[in-house]
Amino acid sequence: TRRILPGEEFDGELEVVAGATAGCWLRWRGRADGPDTRILHGVVFEVTGQREATERLREREELLRLFGDASRDALWIRDARTLHWRYVTPAFRTIYGQPRRVVLSGDHYRNWLALIVPEDRAAVEAAIARVRGGEHVTVDYRIRFAPDGTTRWLRTTEFPIRDAGGKVVLI
């Protein structure tokens, strides 16, 4: 606990630890008035559901990170509108020869296309267009492995992820 000074604004959360509402979380926003700060003006919001939802989201994100880090396949999540990656696993470096920090800078999509053998780019771009349109697509293509320039064959499976309204928002 800490003392709130006269006129000081406060904004914070606390857990109810006793009584019928024990375990409930409250958010307080207000100001202390009076010379001994016994008069408090403000509002209280019950935020237990928000805290629980935030914790569940954090747990799911951590599970995705652990899954991705353990995978030997390059996994990614791409914004369907911009085609920028939101998530790329460490295996991308092993397969493509470039670290995530490089592929996640600048124009992600163009940088990725530049790794693909020119003769295969049209097929890859057509596949991406189909996924943006709502299809589940698998495409085979070749890349030039960045460190040594060797050609590698890859198979990518892309699928749409829709929002609550049915719009494709992620790939």
CSV table of C-alpha atoms in Angstrom, one decimal:
chain,number,residue,atom,x,y,z
A,1,THR,CA,0.0,0.0,0.0
A,2,ARG,CA,1.0,3.6,-0.4
A,3,ARG,CA,-0.3,6.9,0.9
A,4,ILE,CA,-2.3,9.1,-1.5
A,5,LEU,CA,-1.5,12.8,-1.1
A,6,PRO,CA,-4.2,15.5,-1.0
A,7,GLY,CA,-5.3,16.4,-4.5
A,8,GLU,CA,-3.4,13.5,-6.0
A,9,GLU,CA,-5.0,11.5,-8.8
A,10,PHE,CA,-4.9,7.8,-8.6
A,11,ASP,CA,-5.6,5.0,-11.1
A,12,GLY,CA,-4.9,1.4,-10.2
A,13,GLU,CA,-6.2,-2.1,-9.7
A,14,LEU,CA,-6.6,-4.2,-6.6
A,15,GLU,CA,-7.9,-7.6,-5.7
A,16,VAL,CA,-10.6,-8.1,-3.1
A,17,VAL,CA,-9.2,-10.6,-0.6
A,18,ALA,CA,-12.0,-11.1,1.8
A,19,GLY,CA,-15.8,-11.4,1.9
A,20,ALA,CA,-18.3,-12.5,-0.6
A,21,THR,CA,-16.4,-10.8,-3.5
A,22,ALA,CA,-13.0,-12.2,-2.7
A,23,GLY,CA,-11.0,-12.9,-5.8
A,24,CYS,CA,-12.7,-10.0,-7.7
A,25,TRP,CA,-10.5,-7.3,-9.2
A,26,LEU,CA,-11.4,-3.6,-9.1
A,27,ARG,CA,-10.0,-0.7,-11.0
A,28,TRP,CA,-10.1,2.6,-9.0
A,29,ARG,CA,-9.8,6.0,-10.7
A,30,GLY,CA,-10.2,9.2,-8.7
A,31,ARG,CA,-8.7,11.9,-6.5
A,32,ALA,CA,-8.0,12.3,-2.8
A,33,ASP,CA,-9.4,15.4,-1.2
A,34,GLY,CA,-9.2,16.9,2.3
A,35,PRO,CA,-6.1,17.5,4.5
A,36,ASP,CA,-6.0,13.9,5.6
A,37,THR,CA,-7.1,12.3,2.3
A,38,ARG,CA,-10.0,10.5,3.9
A,39,ILE,CA,-12.3,11.9,1.3
A,40,LEU,CA,-12.0,10.1,-2.0
A,41,HIS,CA,-13.8,11.1,-5.2
A,42,GLY,CA,-13.8,8.7,-8.2
A,43,VAL,CA,-15.2,5.7,-9.8
A,44,VAL,CA,-14.7,2.0,-9.4
A,45,PHE,CA,-14.9,-0.6,-12.2
A,46,GLU,CA,-15.1,-4.3,-11.8
A,47,VAL,CA,-12.4,-5.7,-14.1
A,48,THR,CA,-12.1,-9.4,-13.2
A,49,GLY,CA,-13.3,-10.5,-16.6
A,50,GLN,CA,-10.9,-8.3,-18.4
A,51,ARG,CA,-8.0,-9.6,-16.3
A,52,GLU,CA,-9.0,-13.2,-16.9
A,53,ALA,CA,-9.3,-12.6,-20.6
A,54,THR,CA,-5.9,-10.9,-20.7
A,55,GLU,CA,-4.4,-13.8,-18.9
A,56,ARG,CA,-6.0,-16.4,-21.3
A,57,LEU,CA,-4.7,-14.4,-24.2
A,58,ARG,CA,-1.2,-14.2,-22.7
A,59,GLU,CA,-1.3,-18.0,-22.2
A,60,ARG,CA,-2.4,-18.7,-25.8
A,61,GLU,CA,0.3,-16.4,-27.2
A,62,GLU,CA,2.9,-18.2,-25.1
A,63,LEU,CA,1.7,-21.5,-26.3
A,64,LEU,CA,1.9,-20.4,-29.9
A,65,ARG,CA,5.4,-19.1,-29.3
A,66,LEU,CA,6.5,-22.4,-27.7
A,67,PHE,CA,4.9,-24.4,-30.6
A,68,GLY,CA,6.5,-22.2,-33.2
A,69,ASP,CA,9.9,-22.3,-31.5
A,70,ALA,CA,9.8,-26.1,-31.4
A,71,SER,CA,8.7,-26.5,-35.0
A,72,ARG,CA,11.2,-27.4,-37.7
A,73,ASP,CA,8.9,-26.0,-40.3
A,74,ALA,CA,8.7,-22.3,-41.1
A,75,LEU,CA,5.3,-21.2,-39.8
A,76,TRP,CA,3.9,-17.7,-40.2
A,77,ILE,CA,0.9,-15.5,-39.8
A,78,ARG,CA,0.4,-12.8,-42.4
A,79,ASP,CA,-1.9,-9.8,-42.5
A,80,ALA,CA,-4.3,-10.5,-45.4
A,81,ARG,CA,-4.5,-6.9,-46.5
A,82,THR,CA,-0.9,-5.7,-46.3
A,83,LEU,CA,0.7,-9.2,-46.6
A,84,HIS,CA,3.1,-8.2,-43.8
A,85,TRP,CA,4.0,-11.0,-41.4
A,86,ARG,CA,2.7,-10.7,-37.9
A,87,TYR,CA,4.6,-13.8,-36.7
A,88,VAL,CA,7.4,-15.9,-38.2
A,89,THR,CA,9.0,-18.9,-36.5
A,90,PRO,CA,12.8,-19.3,-36.0
A,91,ALA,CA,12.8,-22.1,-38.5
A,92,PHE,CA,12.5,-19.5,-41.2
A,93,ARG,CA,16.2,-18.9,-40.9
A,94,THR,CA,17.1,-22.5,-41.3
A,95,ILE,CA,14.9,-23.0,-44.4
A,96,TYR,CA,15.3,-19.6,-46.1
A,97,GLY,CA,18.7,-18.6,-44.8
A,98,GLN,CA,17.6,-15.2,-43.4
A,99,PRO,CA,17.0,-14.3,-39.8
A,100,ARG,CA,13.5,-13.1,-38.7
A,101,ARG,CA,14.8,-9.5,-38.0
A,102,VAL,CA,15.7,-9.2,-41.7
A,103,VAL,CA,12.5,-10.6,-43.2
A,104,LEU,CA,10.4,-8.6,-40.7
A,105,SER,CA,11.9,-5.3,-41.9
A,106,GLY,CA,10.8,-3.2,-44.8
A,107,ASP,CA,8.3,-4.7,-47.3
A,108,HIS,CA,7.9,-8.2,-45.9
A,109,TYR,CA,6.1,-9.6,-48.9
A,110,ARG,CA,8.4,-8.2,-51.5
A,111,ASN,CA,11.4,-9.3,-49.5
A,112,TRP,CA,10.0,-12.8,-49.4
A,113,LEU,CA,9.1,-12.9,-53.1
A,114,ALA,CA,12.7,-11.9,-53.9
A,115,LEU,CA,13.9,-15.2,-52.3
A,116,ILE,CA,11.7,-17.1,-54.7
A,117,VAL,CA,13.1,-18.2,-58.1
A,118,PRO,CA,11.7,-15.7,-60.7
A,119,GLU,CA,10.0,-18.5,-62.7
A,120,ASP,CA,8.0,-19.5,-59.7
A,121,ARG,CA,6.8,-16.1,-58.4
A,122,ALA,CA,3.7,-15.9,-60.5
A,123,ALA,CA,2.4,-19.2,-59.2
A,124,VAL,CA,3.1,-18.1,-55.6
A,125,GLU,CA,1.4,-14.7,-56.1
A,126,ALA,CA,-1.6,-16.4,-57.7
A,127,ALA,CA,-1.8,-18.8,-54.7
A,128,ILE,CA,-1.7,-15.8,-52.3
A,129,ALA,CA,-4.5,-14.1,-54.2
A,130,ARG,CA,-6.6,-17.3,-53.9
A,131,VAL,CA,-6.0,-17.4,-50.2
A,132,ARG,CA,-7.0,-13.8,-49.9
A,133,GLY,CA,-10.2,-14.8,-51.7
A,134,GLY,CA,-10.9,-17.5,-49.1
A,135,GLU,CA,-9.3,-20.7,-50.5
A,136,HIS,CA,-7.0,-23.1,-48.8
A,137,VAL,CA,-4.0,-23.4,-51.1
A,138,THR,CA,-0.8,-25.5,-51.3
A,139,VAL,CA,1.9,-24.4,-53.7
A,140,ASP,CA,5.4,-25.8,-54.6
A,141,TYR,CA,8.1,-23.4,-55.5
A,142,ARG,CA,11.9,-22.9,-55.5
A,143,ILE,CA,14.0,-20.4,-53.5
A,144,ARG,CA,17.6,-19.4,-53.6
A,145,PHE,CA,19.0,-20.3,-50.2
A,146,ALA,CA,20.5,-16.9,-49.0
A,147,PRO,CA,23.8,-18.1,-47.6
A,148,ASP,CA,25.1,-20.2,-50.5
A,149,GLY,CA,22.7,-19.5,-53.4
A,150,THR,CA,21.6,-23.2,-53.8
A,151,THR,CA,18.2,-23.9,-55.0
A,152,ARG,CA,15.7,-25.5,-52.6
A,153,TRP,CA,12.2,-26.8,-53.3
A,154,LEU,CA,9.6,-25.8,-50.8
A,155,ARG,CA,5.9,-26.6,-50.3
A,156,THR,CA,3.8,-23.9,-48.6
A,157,THR,CA,0.3,-24.4,-47.4
A,158,GLU,CA,-1.6,-21.2,-46.8
A,159,PHE,CA,-5.1,-20.8,-45.5
A,160,PRO,CA,-7.5,-17.9,-44.7
A,161,ILE,CA,-8.3,-16.9,-41.1
A,162,ARG,CA,-11.5,-15.0,-40.9
A,163,ASP,CA,-12.8,-12.4,-38.4
A,164,ALA,CA,-16.3,-12.7,-36.8
A,165,GLY,CA,-17.9,-11.2,-39.9
A,166,GLY,CA,-16.4,-13.8,-42.2
A,167,LYS,CA,-13.8,-11.4,-43.8
A,168,VAL,CA,-10.3,-12.9,-44.4
A,169,VAL,CA,-8.0,-11.0,-42.1
A,170,LEU,CA,-5.0,-13.3,-41.7
A,171,ILE,CA,-3.2,-15.8,-43.8
